[in-house]
Amino acid sequence: MDRNLGMDFVRATEAAALSSGRWVGKGDRHAVDQAACEAMRRTLGDIDMKGVVVIGEGERDEAPMLYIGERVGKCSPGAPKIDIALDPLEGTTITAKGGPNALAVLAIAEQGGLLNAPDTYMDKIAIGPGHAPGTVSLAASVADNVTALARSKGCAPAAITACVLDRPRHAELIAQLRALGCGVMLIPDGDVAGVIATTNPDTGIDIYLGQGGAPEGVLAAAALRCVGGQFEGRLVFRNEDEKARAARVGITDLERIYSLTDLAKGDVIFAATGVTDGSLLGGVKRRPGGRIETHSVVMRASSGTVRWIHGDRLGEPPLIAA
Ligand code: FBP
């Protein structure tokens, strides 16, 4: 990518956040998701690129827009070919309930740079930067990973705090962590923010563990490619239909453990805008007098640049029906 497209793409996450931000706490999952999708799609259409959605709202027959394989952008001659992984609203339920850590998020790479992950679960493990390569791995036990991380941090295993999605499937994992004396921060949703939280000492989160969406795994890996840290993912298949989804995107090794660069390689750009307040970004704030504040971040792997953008606009963007 010769041109830094980051600022173009952060406009797309900002548009999605502004639109879905109108629906925070209103209990309507469908409306909030639709508002985010429509706004992101419209903004992507204004970017001069030949874009292909490789991770999106679902397969073509199940998603009306931003489906896997959809072509987006102005597509003028000579425009760069870009693969896009997106989630216009990461945390639909959170937003509908007015909870924390909902994000509009996307990652881009040159053609072939992002794993075309099927819509299945993924086992994930992530830690922040500053540790020897391979400090943690999905191939190791929970106890070995926590012990290795504690050794690298120069603390006791009991001083480690893990972030885990609050789901019944994680009961055994949580019990193992608590048996080691670890703190367990349970999040209701939003594991992209949970993974990225490991890179920010202010969050107090040392390690992310557990099963979440595979598409969200690719998005989180793209962010870690830019800011540093370690991540591994392994797809989880619950039935034959999910295996068929993997086959359709060319995945044959169903046991494979994916490294950070297997998931997001080359010159990756990651952009996100907060919808509700969270550990990564503040949410959309509509102020008296018609001012609207947004908080975004855009990062690029090749330069290591991280730009924090505090947006302040007067007046609403055009209303998109939801
Ligand atoms: P949505 O944006 O689709 O609501 O996803 C939120 C999320 O919590 C992700 O962050 C996470 O990866 C996934 O759902 C976990 O799935 P499940 O809710 O089925 O456990």
mmCIF file of C-alpha atoms and ligand atoms in Angstrom:
data_model
loop_
_atom_site.group_PDB
_atom_site.id
_atom_site.type_symbol
_atom_site.label_atom_id
_atom_site.label_comp_id
_atom_site.label_asym_id
_atom_site.label_seq_id
_atom_site.Cartn_x
_atom_site.Cartn_y
_atom_site.Cartn_z
ATOM 1 C CA MET A 1 0.000 0.000 0.000
ATOM 2 C CA ASP A 2 1.868 3.073 -1.195
ATOM 3 C CA ARG A 3 -0.561 5.564 0.268
ATOM 4 C CA ASN A 4 -1.467 5.534 3.973
ATOM 5 C CA LEU A 5 -5.166 4.836 3.726
ATOM 6 C CA GLY A 6 -5.604 4.889 7.499
ATOM 7 C CA MET A 7 -7.343 8.252 7.652
ATOM 8 C CA ASP A 8 -9.788 7.213 4.930
ATOM 9 C CA PHE A 9 -10.676 4.070 6.823
ATOM 10 C CA VAL A 10 -11.021 5.719 10.201
ATOM 11 C CA ARG A 11 -13.768 7.842 8.639
ATOM 12 C CA ALA A 12 -15.635 4.578 8.033
ATOM 13 C CA THR A 13 -15.391 3.423 11.663
ATOM 14 C CA GLU A 14 -16.326 6.931 12.792
ATOM 15 C CA ALA A 15 -19.415 6.947 10.576
ATOM 16 C CA ALA A 16 -20.486 3.535 11.910
ATOM 17 C CA ALA A 17 -19.996 4.667 15.512
ATOM 18 C CA LEU A 18 -21.855 7.945 14.987
ATOM 19 C CA SER A 19 -24.802 6.100 13.475
ATOM 20 C CA SER A 20 -24.997 3.240 15.954
ATOM 21 C CA GLY A 21 -24.318 5.667 18.812
ATOM 22 C CA ARG A 22 -27.855 6.970 18.365
ATOM 23 C CA TRP A 23 -29.137 3.570 19.484
ATOM 24 C CA VAL A 24 -27.087 3.045 22.660
ATOM 25 C CA GLY A 25 -29.226 1.566 25.425
ATOM 26 C CA LYS A 26 -32.392 1.396 23.319
ATOM 27 C CA GLY A 27 -32.575 -2.388 23.415
ATOM 28 C CA ASP A 28 -32.865 -2.850 19.645
ATOM 29 C CA ARG A 29 -30.033 -5.122 18.424
ATOM 30 C CA HIS A 30 -31.280 -5.127 14.849
ATOM 31 C CA ALA A 31 -31.537 -1.334 14.525
ATOM 32 C CA VAL A 32 -28.152 -0.689 16.076
ATOM 33 C CA ASP A 33 -26.414 -3.199 13.814
ATOM 34 C CA GLN A 34 -28.145 -1.948 10.687
ATOM 35 C CA ALA A 35 -27.275 1.658 11.474
ATOM 36 C CA ALA A 36 -23.584 0.752 11.839
ATOM 37 C CA CYS A 37 -23.496 -1.376 8.669
ATOM 38 C CA GLU A 38 -25.188 1.150 6.432
ATOM 39 C CA ALA A 39 -22.979 4.002 7.572
ATOM 40 C CA MET A 40 -19.760 2.005 7.218
ATOM 41 C CA ARG A 41 -20.716 0.699 3.798
ATOM 42 C CA ARG A 42 -21.568 4.143 2.489
ATOM 43 C CA THR A 43 -18.249 5.582 3.695
ATOM 44 C CA LEU A 44 -16.225 2.685 2.279
ATOM 45 C CA GLY A 45 -17.874 3.375 -1.064
ATOM 46 C CA ASP A 46 -16.215 6.830 -1.134
ATOM 47 C CA ILE A 47 -12.660 5.464 -0.802
ATOM 48 C CA ASP A 48 -10.598 5.166 -3.958
ATOM 49 C CA MET A 49 -9.695 1.477 -3.761
ATOM 50 C CA LYS A 50 -10.619 -1.871 -5.179
ATOM 51 C CA GLY A 51 -11.741 -3.291 -1.853
ATOM 52 C CA VAL A 52 -13.001 -6.786 -1.092
ATOM 53 C CA VAL A 53 -14.676 -7.679 2.194
ATOM 54 C CA VAL A 54 -12.919 -10.856 3.379
ATOM 55 C CA ILE A 55 -14.423 -10.781 6.874
ATOM 56 C CA GLY A 56 -17.788 -9.127 7.147
ATOM 57 C CA GLU A 57 -21.367 -9.524 8.208
ATOM 58 C CA GLY A 58 -21.649 -13.118 7.019
ATOM 59 C CA GLU A 59 -21.871 -15.108 3.836
ATOM 60 C CA ARG A 60 -23.614 -13.582 0.829
ATOM 61 C CA ASP A 61 -26.905 -15.435 1.335
ATOM 62 C CA GLU A 62 -27.202 -14.379 4.977
ATOM 63 C CA ALA A 63 -26.079 -10.746 4.976
ATOM 64 C CA PRO A 64 -27.653 -7.992 2.835
ATOM 65 C CA MET A 65 -24.551 -5.827 2.937
ATOM 66 C CA LEU A 66 -20.856 -6.014 3.747
ATOM 67 C CA TYR A 67 -21.044 -9.734 3.090
ATOM 68 C CA ILE A 68 -17.937 -11.825 2.479
ATOM 69 C CA GLY A 69 -16.775 -11.222 -1.084
ATOM 70 C CA GLU A 70 -18.585 -7.894 -1.532
ATOM 71 C CA ARG A 71 -16.606 -5.389 -3.559
ATOM 72 C CA VAL A 72 -16.412 -1.917 -2.082
ATOM 73 C CA GLY A 73 -14.734 1.372 -3.020
ATOM 74 C CA LYS A 74 -14.660 3.594 -6.083
ATOM 75 C CA CYS A 75 -12.581 1.048 -8.025
ATOM 76 C CA SER A 76 -11.038 3.661 -10.326
ATOM 77 C CA PRO A 77 -8.243 2.451 -12.627
ATOM 78 C CA GLY A 78 -4.987 2.095 -10.681
ATOM 79 C CA ALA A 79 -6.718 2.109 -7.280
ATOM 80 C CA PRO A 80 -5.021 -0.241 -4.785
ATOM 81 C CA LYS A 81 -6.411 -3.744 -4.238
ATOM 82 C CA ILE A 82 -7.316 -4.016 -0.570
ATOM 83 C CA ASP A 83 -8.671 -6.854 1.574
ATOM 84 C CA ILE A 84 -10.916 -5.664 4.393
ATOM 85 C CA ALA A 85 -11.944 -7.367 7.637
ATOM 86 C CA LEU A 86 -14.692 -5.420 9.332
ATOM 87 C CA ASP A 87 -17.175 -5.420 12.131
ATOM 88 C CA PRO A 88 -19.271 -2.242 11.900
ATOM 89 C CA LEU A 89 -20.437 -2.932 15.430
ATOM 90 C CA GLU A 90 -18.320 -5.194 17.633
ATOM 91 C CA GLY A 91 -20.646 -5.537 20.609
ATOM 92 C CA THR A 92 -24.197 -5.381 19.282
ATOM 93 C CA THR A 93 -25.736 -6.590 22.535
ATOM 94 C CA ILE A 94 -23.481 -4.321 24.579
ATOM 95 C CA THR A 95 -24.650 -1.311 22.581
ATOM 96 C CA ALA A 96 -28.319 -2.263 22.768
ATOM 97 C CA LYS A 97 -27.939 -2.603 26.560
ATOM 98 C CA GLY A 98 -25.772 0.499 26.990
ATOM 99 C CA GLY A 99 -22.766 -1.472 28.295
ATOM 100 C CA PRO A 100 -19.029 -0.759 27.871
ATOM 101 C CA ASN A 101 -16.453 -1.550 25.169
ATOM 102 C CA ALA A 102 -18.537 -1.508 21.956
ATOM 103 C CA LEU A 103 -16.445 -0.556 18.930
ATOM 104 C CA ALA A 104 -16.789 0.047 15.217
ATOM 105 C CA VAL A 105 -13.728 -1.692 13.853
ATOM 106 C CA LEU A 106 -11.938 -2.735 10.686
ATOM 107 C CA ALA A 107 -8.562 -3.916 9.452
ATOM 108 C CA ILE A 108 -7.102 -3.747 5.973
ATOM 109 C CA ALA A 109 -4.189 -5.398 4.234
ATOM 110 C CA GLU A 110 -2.898 -5.951 0.756
ATOM 111 C CA GLN A 111 -4.652 -8.710 -1.158
ATOM 112 C CA GLY A 112 -4.207 -12.024 0.685
ATOM 113 C CA GLY A 113 -2.927 -10.403 3.902
ATOM 114 C CA LEU A 114 -5.831 -11.357 6.175
ATOM 115 C CA LEU A 115 -6.981 -14.873 7.025
ATOM 116 C CA ASN A 116 -10.406 -15.384 5.492
ATOM 117 C CA ALA A 117 -11.738 -16.753 8.759
ATOM 118 C CA PRO A 118 -15.050 -18.600 8.697
ATOM 119 C CA ASP A 119 -17.810 -17.507 11.041
ATOM 120 C CA THR A 120 -16.955 -20.049 13.736
ATOM 121 C CA TYR A 121 -15.439 -19.800 17.199
ATOM 122 C CA MET A 122 -11.714 -19.506 17.770
ATOM 123 C CA ASP A 123 -9.637 -20.442 20.819
ATOM 124 C CA LYS A 124 -7.531 -17.388 21.566
ATOM 125 C CA ILE A 125 -4.561 -16.502 23.718
ATOM 126 C CA ALA A 126 -2.993 -13.045 23.785
ATOM 127 C CA ILE A 127 -0.457 -11.088 25.814
ATOM 128 C CA GLY A 128 1.015 -7.624 25.392
ATOM 129 C CA PRO A 129 4.476 -6.698 24.072
ATOM 130 C CA GLY A 130 7.807 -7.087 25.891
ATOM 131 C CA HIS A 131 7.988 -10.872 26.294
ATOM 132 C CA ALA A 132 10.190 -13.429 24.559
ATOM 133 C CA PRO A 133 8.565 -14.966 21.470
ATOM 134 C CA GLY A 134 6.535 -18.049 22.388
ATOM 135 C CA THR A 135 6.075 -17.066 26.041
ATOM 136 C CA VAL A 136 2.496 -18.326 25.770
ATOM 137 C CA SER A 137 0.882 -20.770 23.342
ATOM 138 C CA LEU A 138 -2.394 -22.590 22.777
ATOM 139 C CA ALA A 139 -0.300 -25.751 22.706
ATOM 140 C CA ALA A 140 0.537 -25.296 26.415
ATOM 141 C CA SER A 141 -1.726 -25.732 29.439
ATOM 142 C CA VAL A 142 -3.355 -22.797 31.218
ATOM 143 C CA ALA A 143 -1.064 -23.338 34.210
ATOM 144 C CA ASP A 144 2.079 -23.396 32.034
ATOM 145 C CA ASN A 145 1.029 -20.242 30.181
ATOM 146 C CA VAL A 146 0.262 -18.322 33.366
ATOM 147 C CA THR A 147 3.503 -19.511 35.002
ATOM 148 C CA ALA A 148 5.584 -18.558 31.952
ATOM 149 C CA LEU A 149 3.976 -15.125 31.741
ATOM 150 C CA ALA A 150 4.443 -14.533 35.484
ATOM 151 C CA ARG A 151 8.115 -15.521 35.184
ATOM 152 C CA SER A 152 8.574 -13.116 32.291
ATOM 153 C CA LYS A 153 6.881 -10.319 34.267
ATOM 154 C CA GLY A 154 8.846 -11.146 37.424
ATOM 155 C CA CYS A 155 5.739 -11.751 39.503
ATOM 156 C CA ALA A 156 3.846 -14.654 41.040
ATOM 157 C CA PRO A 157 1.142 -16.456 39.006
ATOM 158 C CA ALA A 158 -1.387 -15.139 41.527
ATOM 159 C CA ALA A 159 -0.524 -11.585 40.426
ATOM 160 C CA ILE A 160 -1.670 -12.282 36.856
ATOM 161 C CA THR A 161 -5.088 -11.008 35.723
ATOM 162 C CA ALA A 162 -6.798 -12.779 32.827
ATOM 163 C CA CYS A 163 -9.608 -11.410 30.699
ATOM 164 C CA VAL A 164 -12.221 -14.016 29.730
ATOM 165 C CA LEU A 165 -15.636 -13.786 28.040
ATOM 166 C CA ASP A 166 -18.325 -14.519 30.616
ATOM 167 C CA ARG A 167 -19.772 -17.683 29.090
ATOM 168 C CA PRO A 168 -20.732 -21.106 30.530
ATOM 169 C CA ARG A 169 -18.246 -22.726 28.098
ATOM 170 C CA HIS A 170 -15.446 -21.043 30.049
ATOM 171 C CA ALA A 171 -16.346 -22.521 33.465
ATOM 172 C CA GLU A 172 -13.402 -24.944 33.439
ATOM 173 C CA LEU A 173 -10.949 -22.276 32.223
ATOM 174 C CA ILE A 174 -12.094 -19.850 34.921
ATOM 175 C CA ALA A 175 -11.795 -22.561 37.592
ATOM 176 C CA GLN A 176 -8.225 -23.331 36.450
ATOM 177 C CA LEU A 177 -7.263 -19.653 36.559
ATOM 178 C CA ARG A 178 -8.781 -19.178 40.008
ATOM 179 C CA ALA A 179 -7.008 -22.318 41.276
ATOM 180 C CA LEU A 180 -3.751 -20.597 40.284
ATOM 181 C CA GLY A 181 -4.837 -17.555 42.295
ATOM 182 C CA CYS A 182 -5.216 -15.369 39.193
ATOM 183 C CA GLY A 183 -7.649 -12.501 38.956
ATOM 184 C CA VAL A 184 -10.266 -13.151 36.277
ATOM 185 C CA MET A 185 -11.884 -10.147 34.623
ATOM 186 C CA LEU A 186 -15.095 -11.401 33.042
ATOM 187 C CA ILE A 187 -16.406 -9.392 30.105
ATOM 188 C CA PRO A 188 -19.986 -9.720 28.833
ATOM 189 C CA ASP A 189 -19.016 -9.283 25.156
ATOM 190 C CA GLY A 190 -16.428 -7.575 23.000
ATOM 191 C CA ASP A 191 -13.290 -9.668 22.890
ATOM 192 C CA VAL A 192 -11.528 -7.465 20.321
ATOM 193 C CA ALA A 193 -11.240 -4.863 23.084
ATOM 194 C CA GLY A 194 -10.412 -7.658 25.553
ATOM 195 C CA VAL A 195 -7.432 -8.836 23.493
ATOM 196 C CA ILE A 196 -6.164 -5.307 22.832
ATOM 197 C CA ALA A 197 -6.456 -4.553 26.573
ATOM 198 C CA THR A 198 -3.466 -6.874 27.164
ATOM 199 C CA THR A 199 -1.258 -4.311 25.375
ATOM 200 C CA ASN A 200 -2.224 -1.470 27.725
ATOM 201 C CA PRO A 201 -0.838 -1.723 31.286
ATOM 202 C CA ASP A 202 -3.517 0.727 32.497
ATOM 203 C CA THR A 203 -6.195 -1.945 32.019
ATOM 204 C CA GLY A 204 -4.536 -4.287 34.525
ATOM 205 C CA ILE A 205 -5.135 -7.184 32.097
ATOM 206 C CA ASP A 206 -2.087 -9.403 31.529
ATOM 207 C CA ILE A 207 -3.507 -12.165 29.354
ATOM 208 C CA TYR A 208 -6.600 -12.868 27.259
ATOM 209 C CA LEU A 209 -7.849 -16.476 27.153
ATOM 210 C CA GLY A 210 -10.858 -18.326 25.802
ATOM 211 C CA GLN A 211 -13.148 -18.860 22.844
ATOM 212 C CA GLY A 212 -14.700 -16.002 20.878
ATOM 213 C CA GLY A 213 -15.588 -15.316 17.271
ATOM 214 C CA ALA A 214 -12.953 -16.221 14.663
ATOM 215 C CA PRO A 215 -13.570 -13.008 12.655
ATOM 216 C CA GLU A 216 -12.968 -10.988 15.834
ATOM 217 C CA GLY A 217 -9.732 -12.971 16.264
ATOM 218 C CA VAL A 218 -8.418 -11.708 12.928
ATOM 219 C CA LEU A 219 -9.374 -8.129 13.803
ATOM 220 C CA ALA A 220 -7.639 -8.344 17.183
ATOM 221 C CA ALA A 221 -4.557 -9.932 15.599
ATOM 222 C CA ALA A 222 -4.369 -7.050 13.117
ATOM 223 C CA ALA A 223 -4.293 -4.576 16.016
ATOM 224 C CA LEU A 224 -1.561 -6.537 17.809
ATOM 225 C CA ARG A 225 0.502 -6.597 14.604
ATOM 226 C CA CYS A 226 0.559 -2.795 14.887
ATOM 227 C CA VAL A 227 1.162 -2.304 18.627
ATOM 228 C CA GLY A 228 3.101 -5.469 19.472
ATOM 229 C CA GLY A 229 2.119 -8.424 21.588
ATOM 230 C CA GLN A 230 1.568 -12.131 21.061
ATOM 231 C CA PHE A 231 -1.553 -13.880 19.815
ATOM 232 C CA GLU A 232 -2.477 -17.372 18.746
ATOM 233 C CA GLY A 233 -5.809 -18.644 17.446
ATOM 234 C CA ARG A 234 -7.232 -22.081 16.665
ATOM 235 C CA LEU A 235 -10.581 -22.522 14.915
ATOM 236 C CA VAL A 236 -13.250 -24.430 16.828
ATOM 237 C CA PHE A 237 -15.839 -26.429 14.905
ATOM 238 C CA ARG A 238 -19.088 -27.432 16.563
ATOM 239 C CA ASN A 239 -20.691 -29.215 13.618
ATOM 240 C CA GLU A 240 -20.357 -30.211 9.968
ATOM 241 C CA ASP A 241 -21.863 -26.931 8.763
ATOM 242 C CA GLU A 242 -19.015 -25.007 10.418
ATOM 243 C CA LYS A 243 -16.465 -27.327 8.824
ATOM 244 C CA ALA A 244 -18.134 -26.671 5.470
ATOM 245 C CA ARG A 245 -17.798 -22.925 6.084
ATOM 246 C CA ALA A 246 -14.070 -23.434 6.601
ATOM 247 C CA ALA A 247 -13.811 -25.521 3.424
ATOM 248 C CA ARG A 248 -15.510 -22.739 1.449
ATOM 249 C CA VAL A 249 -12.732 -20.307 2.423
ATOM 250 C CA GLY A 250 -10.017 -22.848 1.621
ATOM 251 C CA ILE A 251 -9.178 -24.058 5.145
ATOM 252 C CA THR A 252 -8.218 -27.733 5.219
ATOM 253 C CA ASP A 253 -6.114 -28.123 8.380
ATOM 254 C CA LEU A 254 -8.823 -27.926 11.041
ATOM 255 C CA GLU A 255 -6.393 -28.298 13.977
ATOM 256 C CA ARG A 256 -3.978 -25.571 12.945
ATOM 257 C CA ILE A 257 -2.737 -23.031 15.468
ATOM 258 C CA TYR A 258 -2.519 -19.658 13.715
ATOM 259 C CA SER A 259 0.194 -17.170 14.684
ATOM 260 C CA LEU A 260 -0.195 -13.421 14.515
ATOM 261 C CA THR A 261 1.218 -13.238 11.000
ATOM 262 C CA ASP A 262 -0.853 -16.214 9.810
ATOM 263 C CA LEU A 263 -3.888 -14.111 10.705
ATOM 264 C CA ALA A 264 -2.727 -10.689 9.542
ATOM 265 C CA LYS A 265 0.442 -10.359 7.476
ATOM 266 C CA GLY A 266 2.224 -7.613 5.585
ATOM 267 C CA ASP A 267 1.342 -3.961 5.897
ATOM 268 C CA VAL A 268 -1.784 -4.068 8.048
ATOM 269 C CA ILE A 269 -3.837 -1.050 9.090
ATOM 270 C CA PHE A 270 -6.292 -1.265 11.995
ATOM 271 C CA ALA A 271 -8.912 1.397 12.756
ATOM 272 C CA ALA A 272 -11.552 1.616 15.476
ATOM 273 C CA THR A 273 -13.965 4.157 16.906
ATOM 274 C CA GLY A 274 -15.615 3.803 20.309
ATOM 275 C CA VAL A 275 -19.378 3.427 20.339
ATOM 276 C CA THR A 276 -19.650 3.147 24.130
ATOM 277 C CA ASP A 277 -16.934 3.999 26.674
ATOM 278 C CA GLY A 278 -14.325 1.278 27.028
ATOM 279 C CA SER A 279 -10.753 0.357 27.870
ATOM 280 C CA LEU A 280 -9.496 1.265 24.382
ATOM 281 C CA LEU A 281 -11.625 4.273 23.429
ATOM 282 C CA GLY A 282 -14.290 6.604 24.725
ATOM 283 C CA GLY A 283 -17.733 6.285 23.223
ATOM 284 C CA VAL A 284 -19.767 8.692 21.112
ATOM 285 C CA LYS A 285 -20.880 11.688 23.188
ATOM 286 C CA ARG A 286 -23.701 13.919 22.008
ATOM 287 C CA ARG A 287 -23.283 17.262 23.808
ATOM 288 C CA PRO A 288 -25.799 20.048 24.382
ATOM 289 C CA GLY A 289 -25.704 22.509 21.470
ATOM 290 C CA GLY A 290 -25.341 19.802 18.856
ATOM 291 C CA ARG A 291 -21.634 18.955 19.199
ATOM 292 C CA ILE A 292 -20.738 15.289 18.875
ATOM 293 C CA GLU A 293 -17.459 13.866 20.140
ATOM 294 C CA THR A 294 -15.864 10.663 18.898
ATOM 295 C CA HIS A 295 -12.702 8.809 19.861
ATOM 296 C CA SER A 296 -10.827 6.762 17.301
ATOM 297 C CA VAL A 297 -7.502 5.076 16.811
ATOM 298 C CA VAL A 298 -5.741 4.153 13.601
ATOM 299 C CA MET A 299 -2.561 2.090 13.550
ATOM 300 C CA ARG A 300 -0.204 0.859 10.853
ATOM 301 C CA ALA A 301 2.021 -2.190 11.177
ATOM 302 C CA SER A 302 4.733 -1.132 8.701
ATOM 303 C CA SER A 303 5.495 2.142 10.502
ATOM 304 C CA GLY A 304 4.340 1.240 14.018
ATOM 305 C CA THR A 305 2.392 4.512 14.049
ATOM 306 C CA VAL A 306 -0.576 4.771 16.394
ATOM 307 C CA ARG A 307 -2.761 7.869 15.944
ATOM 308 C CA TRP A 308 -5.425 8.760 18.491
ATOM 309 C CA ILE A 309 -8.127 10.950 16.999
ATOM 310 C CA HIS A 310 -10.523 13.013 19.073
ATOM 311 C CA GLY A 311 -13.295 14.084 16.703
ATOM 312 C CA ASP A 312 -15.542 17.036 17.462
ATOM 313 C CA ARG A 313 -18.235 17.827 14.938
ATOM 314 C CA LEU A 314 -21.171 20.182 14.928
ATOM 315 C CA GLY A 315 -24.390 18.525 13.861
ATOM 316 C CA GLU A 316 -25.526 15.049 13.013
ATOM 317 C CA PRO A 317 -24.331 13.153 9.955
ATOM 318 C CA PRO A 318 -27.163 12.484 7.491
ATOM 319 C CA LEU A 319 -29.691 10.183 9.107
ATOM 320 C CA ILE A 320 -29.619 6.644 7.817
ATOM 321 C CA ALA A 321 -32.875 4.766 8.212
ATOM 322 C CA ALA A 322 -32.665 1.861 10.636
HETATM 323 P P1 FBP B 1 -21.414 -9.147 18.333
HETATM 324 O O1 FBP B 1 -20.843 -7.853 17.968
HETATM 325 O O2 FBP B 1 -21.833 -9.949 17.161
HETATM 326 O O3 FBP B 1 -22.477 -8.969 19.366
HETATM 327 O O4 FBP B 1 -20.221 -10.010 18.990
HETATM 328 C C1 FBP B 1 -19.766 -9.742 20.262
HETATM 329 C C2 FBP B 1 -18.896 -10.875 20.788
HETATM 330 O O5 FBP B 1 -18.838 -10.780 22.192
HETATM 331 C C3 FBP B 1 -17.468 -10.891 20.247
HETATM 332 O O6 FBP B 1 -16.655 -9.915 20.800
HETATM 333 C C4 FBP B 1 -17.041 -12.279 20.587
HETATM 334 O O7 FBP B 1 -15.940 -12.703 19.815
HETATM 335 C C5 FBP B 1 -18.300 -13.082 20.303
HETATM 336 O O8 FBP B 1 -19.392 -12.157 20.431
HETATM 337 C C6 FBP B 1 -18.502 -14.214 21.240
HETATM 338 O O9 FBP B 1 -19.587 -14.983 20.811
HETATM 339 P P2 FBP B 1 -20.729 -15.545 21.778
HETATM 340 O O10 FBP B 1 -21.571 -14.377 22.206
HETATM 341 O O11 FBP B 1 -21.478 -16.509 20.919
HETATM 342 O O12 FBP B 1 -20.040 -16.176 22.917
#
